[in-house]
Amino acid sequence: MNAPQTVMAINLVVNGVQVAREVEVRTLLSTFLRDDLGLTGTHVACEHGVCGSCTILVDSQSVRSCLLLAVQVDGTNVETVEGLGSLGSLSPLQDAMWREHGLQCGFCTPGILMSIEGEVRSGASAEAICDEVLSGHLCRCTGYQNIRTAIHAYFATKDES
Amino acid sequence: MTASIDAHRPSLVGSSVRRVNDPRLLTGSGRFVDDISLPGTLHAFILRSTVAHGRLISFESGESPADIVLGPDDIAAATEPLPFVWIAPDQQHLHLPMGDTTVRYVGQPLGITVARTRAEAEDAAELVEMTIDQFPGVADSLAALEADAPLLYPDHGSNLAVDFHIGDDPDVLEAAMAAAPIIVSRRLRIPRIAPIPLETRGVLADWNVGTETLTVWMSTQTPHHVRDQLAHVLRLRIDQVRIISGDVGGGFGAKEHLYPDEVMVCLASIRLGVPVKWVEDRNEHFTATCHARDAVHDARLAMTQDGVFLAIHTKVTGNLGAHFSNVGTGPFRVSGLMLPGPYRVVNAGAKISGVFTNTTPTGAYRGFGMQEAAWVRERLVDEAARELGVDPLELRLRNVISSEELPHLTPTFQEYDSGDYARSLTMVRDRVRAHVPIVDPNPRIRRGIGFATHVEFTGLGPSVMQEIVGFRLGGYETAVVRMEPDGSVFVSSGVMGMGQGIETTLAQLAADCLGVGMDRVSVHLGDTAQAPYSAAGSIASRSMTVGGGAVVTAANTLREKILRIAAHRLEASAQDLVITEGRVCIKGDSSVGISLEELAEYSWLGWKLPEGETPDLEVKFVHDPSNISYPYATHAAAVAVDLDTGQVQIERYWVAHDSGVVVNPRIVDGQIAGGVAQGLGIALFEKVLYEENGQPNSTTFLDYLIPLASDVPDIVMDHFETPAPHIPGGMKGVGEGGTIVAPVAIGNAIAAAVPEIAGLILETPLSPGRLWELLRIGGLINE
Ligand code: FES
Ligand code: FES
């Protein structure tokens, strides 16, 4: 085998669960999440940092998991779409996306949800998310209009409660 | 026509119920092909040509540590050629050989390596030695027709693959043109673009050594079609092959047939006896998956001095790429068929020339030929209005077919069904009139509003018509609707979900017909071991029209059986019964009745049935429609053009459309919004670039731009509904209209904003660089 075999041990928290694994150094974070941990909600649509499908949170900051190696998140707190809500209890943001038809094929959706989640935590406004953050994602299906509607609807329910 | 749902007009059709599959997609529990793993799965990498034209003279796997390496000779020996599906008149190439050693485009698959991981398969591929003897190449269709152009198929003698007419006889047409007082003629181009579903293609193939069966999870729009093709190519019986298409991350036409690389993955699984997975990466996708459009139109519109249209004709030079795709000249042909649009013309026709070049084959993409037709026709109409000095919208109203004239047979043999084309024009006109123009003191920002209108061909199609046009796909759809012993409802159809919400809308139809709630219905698609046969799958905006029509009739037939059984149980007449909220009761007296659970339980036992009734509560119905269905729409765009940068901003966008009965308004709006966004991409950004010799220059999202949120405005939509008279349920297709009309609505708006260059707006994309060039030619740049 000529493939590099350099392996490193990493420890991190993923969706609230402590994880310890040995990974090949060249393994992308997106590959680690999907293949090693079975968290297939994180999607990969370009592997060159443009589409945003692979967006997750590392220590509450949104990052593109196709542009990081798994070894780079050693010691961090990682959150993926699987940590947001579950089938029977969607998060308010997921519910707003459902209600407003903010997704069609759903391939881009987990990345968009995680980006918005990260921005909401850092205090961004609905307008800033619609105008700037959303433009960091490619969605080929929706034309974005209903995603904007969902973001505003989510902020409206959030501000009420 | 059989029973209509209007007989007991229910509450679910027409209601924006939430989509049934969204919770799984929102929580990361979807199952796209790359999400599926089987124990012991190995991973594949496809070796591709990096040169545009040449001959592979050696393929040495040498020291490669892969579990298996298959080269062209192995692949050719183990396979039959892949048959093409839509065959043009006198088309000589009828199938694609697997493992061809003549290389005709960059990205052409030549071999496969398989290893423990994708990375190791890529490492192994680096050790495979391929030597390609390089020939000169040609990428442009007009250049490929020149006398000294390199020939892709020397045996064929020319790069002109096929050449034929559609519509009126050419002599008749030329006579009409010669007699016409005014002819507006232009050369218009629709460049090569790419569908770009966000999920690329992917395959997980699992050959079961014991049962000698092949199960393939695949991201596809057409599971049965792919199954039939795969069995043929791999020399298996069709019943040995099962295709399972789970969640599909967008298709848009790119995933409507079997690709040679997908065959290689299946062959590797058969050879190794273990599951093999391959998921296309984005760079591969840009050259390995079909492109679309790439047509030059020399088009003419003939009219009287008063602007009454007489004839329309186009000569299409269509770039097929390196070989015929599944659909071959189909898109160019549909451009001709739909060229007349919603206008009354005496004569119409097209000459179609399909040309081989050293580029990725062109195939289906949302708007299939009709986006090109709309660009050509609606630009000609605006140019005609400019020449006549009349308002472009008034010129359209003068020529549009009136509702009294429907049904209407066009010179290109389309029998338009129903509607009020003028109404969509006046609705948008009224919206635009109410719009308060933006006041901007900057004289270097110009503003304008453009209109475009169309009629669309949706819902392939009567099978007999497919036979006439040489399209080897049956045009029918079959539905199975079954009430299970607990009263829940199982619906199965051969159409496929890929984001368009068809699981939800089929459930709405079945629930309505059967008088049960959405929570009692489940829709099953995509598994050829379970779904009824579908030759054409989800293409051509046909899922709701043809597949939905099948569900309506099957569910209504089942409903009648349930009423007969209930009538027997209740000692009443079936005509006096209704199904409501999960119970069959006497009309006007809900105290007398029987629950569907109880009725279903006893029916499946075979107990308490009327004389001659079978116990099963299952109906299968095959719906082969008697005609295409023809939705239509008018769009308007308000644009701002920056004369200093060539930048275009879409400030407002309006749509008025009629796609027959709307099953779920929110889903229909979503289809239009998404379609318009793709059309906006065509108008302003998208073009697959090649060097003259066939080297591709668009291989990442950095050099092929698709619209971002900041590019796409919110759209104002008006709906009205004229049912398709020949479709049970009355639905027409809605998947493609947004994409068809938007590019030319935007093009016409730019022409309106900068009339000095209106005559130069002949080609998309109107990107800043291109538009700046036109503005410079128009003398509008301060240099
Ligand atoms: S997959 Fe990471 S940005 Fe596209
Ligand atoms: S919903 Fe399909 S790409 Fe966004």
Short mmCIF file of N, CA, C and O in Angstrom, two decimals, chain B residues 62-130:
data_model
loop_
_atom_site.label_atom_id
_atom_site.label_comp_id
_atom_site.label_asym_id
_atom_site.label_seq_id
_atom_site.Cartn_x
_atom_site.Cartn_y
_atom_site.Cartn_z
N GLY B 62 -0.74 -2.59 -14.35
CA GLY B 62 0.59 -2.71 -13.76
C GLY B 62 0.58 -3.07 -12.29
O GLY B 62 0.02 -4.09 -11.87
N GLU B 63 1.17 -2.20 -11.47
CA GLU B 63 1.37 -2.49 -10.05
C GLU B 63 0.21 -2.00 -9.20
O GLU B 63 0.32 -1.94 -7.99
N SER B 64 -0.88 -1.61 -9.82
CA SER B 64 -1.96 -1.01 -9.05
C SER B 64 -2.45 -1.98 -7.97
O SER B 64 -2.74 -3.14 -8.24
N PRO B 65 -2.54 -1.48 -6.71
CA PRO B 65 -2.95 -2.36 -5.61
C PRO B 65 -4.46 -2.49 -5.47
O PRO B 65 -4.94 -3.00 -4.46
N ALA B 66 -5.21 -2.07 -6.44
CA ALA B 66 -6.67 -2.09 -6.32
C ALA B 66 -7.19 -3.52 -6.21
O ALA B 66 -6.55 -4.47 -6.66
N ASP B 67 -8.39 -3.67 -5.64
CA ASP B 67 -9.04 -4.97 -5.61
C ASP B 67 -9.38 -5.43 -7.01
O ASP B 67 -9.39 -6.61 -7.31
N ILE B 68 -9.74 -4.48 -7.85
CA ILE B 68 -9.96 -4.81 -9.26
C ILE B 68 -9.71 -3.56 -10.09
O ILE B 68 -9.98 -2.44 -9.64
N VAL B 69 -9.16 -3.77 -11.26
CA VAL B 69 -9.03 -2.69 -12.24
C VAL B 69 -9.66 -3.22 -13.54
O VAL B 69 -9.32 -4.31 -13.98
N LEU B 70 -10.61 -2.47 -14.08
CA LEU B 70 -11.19 -2.87 -15.36
C LEU B 70 -10.90 -1.77 -16.37
O LEU B 70 -11.14 -0.59 -16.11
N GLY B 71 -10.37 -2.17 -17.50
CA GLY B 71 -10.09 -1.23 -18.58
C GLY B 71 -11.08 -1.43 -19.71
O GLY B 71 -11.98 -2.28 -19.63
N PRO B 72 -10.92 -0.66 -20.77
CA PRO B 72 -11.89 -0.69 -21.87
C PRO B 72 -12.09 -2.09 -22.45
O PRO B 72 -13.23 -2.46 -22.77
N ASP B 73 -11.03 -2.87 -22.56
CA ASP B 73 -11.20 -4.19 -23.18
C ASP B 73 -12.04 -5.10 -22.30
O ASP B 73 -12.92 -5.83 -22.79
N ASP B 74 -11.77 -5.06 -20.98
CA ASP B 74 -12.58 -5.88 -20.05
C ASP B 74 -14.04 -5.45 -20.13
O ASP B 74 -14.95 -6.28 -20.13
N ILE B 75 -14.26 -4.16 -20.19
CA ILE B 75 -15.63 -3.64 -20.16
C ILE B 75 -16.35 -3.98 -21.46
O ILE B 75 -17.49 -4.45 -21.45
N ALA B 76 -15.66 -3.79 -22.57
CA ALA B 76 -16.29 -4.08 -23.87
C ALA B 76 -16.65 -5.57 -23.97
O ALA B 76 -17.72 -5.93 -24.47
N ALA B 77 -15.76 -6.42 -23.46
CA ALA B 77 -16.00 -7.86 -23.60
C ALA B 77 -17.20 -8.32 -22.77
O ALA B 77 -17.84 -9.31 -23.11
N ALA B 78 -17.49 -7.61 -21.69
CA ALA B 78 -18.52 -8.07 -20.76
C ALA B 78 -19.87 -7.40 -20.98
O ALA B 78 -20.80 -7.64 -20.22
N THR B 79 -19.98 -6.54 -21.98
CA THR B 79 -21.22 -5.75 -22.10
C THR B 79 -21.75 -5.70 -23.53
O THR B 79 -21.01 -5.92 -24.49
N GLU B 80 -23.02 -5.37 -23.60
CA GLU B 80 -23.65 -5.00 -24.88
C GLU B 80 -23.67 -3.48 -24.96
O GLU B 80 -23.70 -2.80 -23.93
N PRO B 81 -23.69 -2.93 -26.17
CA PRO B 81 -23.81 -1.47 -26.29
C PRO B 81 -25.13 -0.98 -25.70
O PRO B 81 -26.13 -1.70 -25.67
N LEU B 82 -25.10 0.27 -25.23
CA LEU B 82 -26.27 0.89 -24.58
C LEU B 82 -27.17 1.51 -25.67
O LEU B 82 -26.74 2.40 -26.39
N PRO B 83 -28.43 1.05 -25.79
CA PRO B 83 -29.28 1.59 -26.86
C PRO B 83 -29.71 3.04 -26.57
O PRO B 83 -30.01 3.38 -25.43
N PHE B 84 -29.72 3.86 -27.60
CA PHE B 84 -30.27 5.21 -27.46
C PHE B 84 -31.80 5.10 -27.48
O PHE B 84 -32.36 4.11 -27.97
N VAL B 85 -32.45 6.13 -27.01
CA VAL B 85 -33.89 6.01 -26.76
C VAL B 85 -34.73 6.87 -27.70
O VAL B 85 -35.73 6.42 -28.24
N TRP B 86 -34.33 8.13 -27.89
CA TRP B 86 -35.09 8.96 -28.81
C TRP B 86 -34.28 9.06 -30.10
O TRP B 86 -33.23 9.68 -30.13
N ILE B 87 -34.80 8.43 -31.12
CA ILE B 87 -34.05 8.27 -32.37
C ILE B 87 -34.58 9.26 -33.41
O ILE B 87 -35.79 9.32 -33.65
N ALA B 88 -33.68 9.98 -34.02
CA ALA B 88 -34.07 10.94 -35.06
C ALA B 88 -34.26 10.21 -36.39
O ALA B 88 -33.73 9.12 -36.58
N PRO B 89 -35.00 10.83 -37.31
CA PRO B 89 -35.13 10.22 -38.64
C PRO B 89 -33.73 10.00 -39.25
O PRO B 89 -32.88 10.88 -39.19
N ASP B 90 -33.52 8.83 -39.80
CA ASP B 90 -32.25 8.47 -40.44
C ASP B 90 -31.04 8.51 -39.51
O ASP B 90 -29.90 8.59 -39.97
N GLN B 91 -31.26 8.44 -38.22
CA GLN B 91 -30.13 8.39 -37.29
C GLN B 91 -29.41 7.07 -37.47
O GLN B 91 -30.02 6.00 -37.38
N GLN B 92 -28.09 7.15 -37.74
CA GLN B 92 -27.37 5.90 -38.01
C GLN B 92 -26.80 5.25 -36.76
O GLN B 92 -26.71 4.04 -36.68
N HIS B 93 -26.39 6.07 -35.80
CA HIS B 93 -25.87 5.48 -34.55
C HIS B 93 -27.05 5.18 -33.64
O HIS B 93 -27.80 6.09 -33.28
N LEU B 94 -27.23 3.93 -33.30
CA LEU B 94 -28.39 3.55 -32.50
C LEU B 94 -28.04 3.13 -31.09
O LEU B 94 -28.91 2.90 -30.27
N HIS B 95 -26.74 3.00 -30.82
CA HIS B 95 -26.35 2.64 -29.46
C HIS B 95 -24.92 3.09 -29.19
O HIS B 95 -24.17 3.40 -30.12
N LEU B 96 -24.59 3.10 -27.91
CA LEU B 96 -23.27 3.55 -27.47
C LEU B 96 -22.47 2.35 -27.02
O LEU B 96 -22.84 1.67 -26.06
N PRO B 97 -21.34 2.05 -27.68
CA PRO B 97 -20.53 0.92 -27.23
C PRO B 97 -19.88 1.25 -25.88
O PRO B 97 -19.45 2.38 -25.66
N MET B 98 -19.83 0.29 -24.98
CA MET B 98 -19.12 0.47 -23.71
C MET B 98 -17.63 0.15 -23.97
O MET B 98 -17.33 -0.76 -24.73
N GLY B 99 -16.76 0.86 -23.32
CA GLY B 99 -15.34 0.54 -23.44
C GLY B 99 -14.75 0.92 -24.80
O GLY B 99 -13.81 0.28 -25.28
N ASP B 100 -15.28 1.95 -25.41
CA ASP B 100 -14.73 2.44 -26.68
C ASP B 100 -13.32 2.98 -26.43
O ASP B 100 -13.10 3.72 -25.47
N THR B 101 -12.37 2.63 -27.28
CA THR B 101 -11.02 3.15 -27.10
C THR B 101 -10.77 4.41 -27.90
O THR B 101 -9.71 5.00 -27.82
N THR B 102 -11.75 4.83 -28.70
CA THR B 102 -11.63 6.15 -29.30
C THR B 102 -12.20 7.15 -28.30
O THR B 102 -13.33 6.99 -27.83
N VAL B 103 -11.38 8.13 -28.00
CA VAL B 103 -11.77 9.12 -27.00
C VAL B 103 -12.32 10.33 -27.73
O VAL B 103 -11.70 10.82 -28.67
N ARG B 104 -13.51 10.79 -27.31
CA ARG B 104 -14.11 11.91 -28.03
C ARG B 104 -14.49 13.08 -27.15
O ARG B 104 -14.99 14.08 -27.61
N TYR B 105 -14.30 12.98 -25.85
CA TYR B 105 -14.49 14.15 -24.98
C TYR B 105 -13.73 13.97 -23.67
O TYR B 105 -13.49 12.85 -23.23
N VAL B 106 -13.36 15.09 -23.10
CA VAL B 106 -12.73 15.06 -21.78
C VAL B 106 -13.80 14.64 -20.77
O VAL B 106 -14.88 15.22 -20.72
N GLY B 107 -13.47 13.62 -19.99
CA GLY B 107 -14.43 13.10 -19.03
C GLY B 107 -14.99 11.75 -19.44
O GLY B 107 -15.65 11.07 -18.64
N GLN B 108 -14.72 11.35 -20.67
CA GLN B 108 -15.22 10.04 -21.14
C GLN B 108 -14.66 8.94 -20.23
O GLN B 108 -13.46 8.87 -20.01
N PRO B 109 -15.52 8.07 -19.69
CA PRO B 109 -15.02 7.04 -18.77
C PRO B 109 -14.29 5.95 -19.54
O PRO B 109 -14.76 5.48 -20.57
N LEU B 110 -13.11 5.57 -19.02
CA LEU B 110 -12.29 4.57 -19.71
C LEU B 110 -12.07 3.33 -18.86
O LEU B 110 -11.79 2.25 -19.40
N GLY B 111 -12.16 3.47 -17.56
CA GLY B 111 -11.91 2.31 -16.71
C GLY B 111 -12.28 2.60 -15.28
O GLY B 111 -12.76 3.69 -14.95
N ILE B 112 -12.08 1.60 -14.43
CA ILE B 112 -12.50 1.73 -13.03
C ILE B 112 -11.49 1.03 -12.13
O ILE B 112 -10.94 -0.02 -12.50
N THR B 113 -11.22 1.65 -10.98
CA THR B 113 -10.45 0.97 -9.93
C THR B 113 -11.33 0.86 -8.70
O THR B 113 -12.15 1.74 -8.43
N VAL B 114 -11.15 -0.22 -7.95
CA VAL B 114 -11.97 -0.44 -6.75
C VAL B 114 -11.04 -0.80 -5.59
O VAL B 114 -10.13 -1.60 -5.77
N ALA B 115 -11.26 -0.14 -4.44
CA ALA B 115 -10.41 -0.42 -3.27
C ALA B 115 -11.22 -0.20 -2.00
O ALA B 115 -12.42 0.07 -2.05
N ARG B 116 -10.54 -0.28 -0.86
CA ARG B 116 -11.22 -0.25 0.43
C ARG B 116 -11.91 1.10 0.67
O ARG B 116 -12.98 1.18 1.26
N THR B 117 -11.27 2.18 0.24
CA THR B 117 -11.88 3.50 0.38
C THR B 117 -11.76 4.22 -0.96
O THR B 117 -10.97 3.82 -1.82
N ARG B 118 -12.53 5.30 -1.10
CA ARG B 118 -12.43 6.11 -2.31
C ARG B 118 -10.99 6.64 -2.48
O ARG B 118 -10.45 6.64 -3.58
N ALA B 119 -10.41 7.07 -1.37
CA ALA B 119 -9.05 7.62 -1.46
C ALA B 119 -8.08 6.56 -1.98
O ALA B 119 -7.22 6.84 -2.82
N GLU B 120 -8.23 5.33 -1.48
CA GLU B 120 -7.32 4.27 -1.94
C GLU B 120 -7.60 3.91 -3.40
O GLU B 120 -6.69 3.57 -4.15
N ALA B 121 -8.86 3.99 -3.80
CA ALA B 121 -9.19 3.73 -5.21
C ALA B 121 -8.55 4.80 -6.10
O ALA B 121 -8.05 4.50 -7.19
N GLU B 122 -8.53 6.04 -5.60
CA GLU B 122 -7.88 7.12 -6.37
C GLU B 122 -6.37 6.89 -6.41
O GLU B 122 -5.73 7.08 -7.45
N ASP B 123 -5.80 6.49 -5.26
CA ASP B 123 -4.35 6.18 -5.24
C ASP B 123 -4.05 5.10 -6.27
O ASP B 123 -3.08 5.19 -7.02
N ALA B 124 -4.88 4.07 -6.28
CA ALA B 124 -4.66 2.94 -7.19
C ALA B 124 -4.76 3.40 -8.65
O ALA B 124 -4.00 2.95 -9.51
N ALA B 125 -5.69 4.31 -8.91
CA ALA B 125 -5.87 4.78 -10.29
C ALA B 125 -4.64 5.52 -10.78
O ALA B 125 -4.31 5.49 -11.97
N GLU B 126 -3.92 6.16 -9.84
CA GLU B 126 -2.73 6.90 -10.27
C GLU B 126 -1.66 5.97 -10.82
O GLU B 126 -0.78 6.41 -11.56
N LEU B 127 -1.72 4.71 -10.44
CA LEU B 127 -0.71 3.77 -10.91
C LEU B 127 -1.10 3.10 -12.23
O LEU B 127 -0.32 2.36 -12.81
N VAL B 128 -2.33 3.35 -12.69
CA VAL B 128 -2.73 2.81 -13.98
C VAL B 128 -2.10 3.70 -15.06
O VAL B 128 -2.18 4.92 -15.00
N GLU B 129 -1.46 3.06 -16.03
CA GLU B 129 -0.80 3.82 -17.10
C GLU B 129 -1.70 3.84 -18.33
O GLU B 129 -1.97 2.79 -18.90
N MET B 130 -2.16 5.03 -18.72
CA MET B 130 -2.98 5.14 -19.93
C MET B 130 -2.21 5.99 -20.93
O MET B 130 -1.73 7.07 -20.59
#
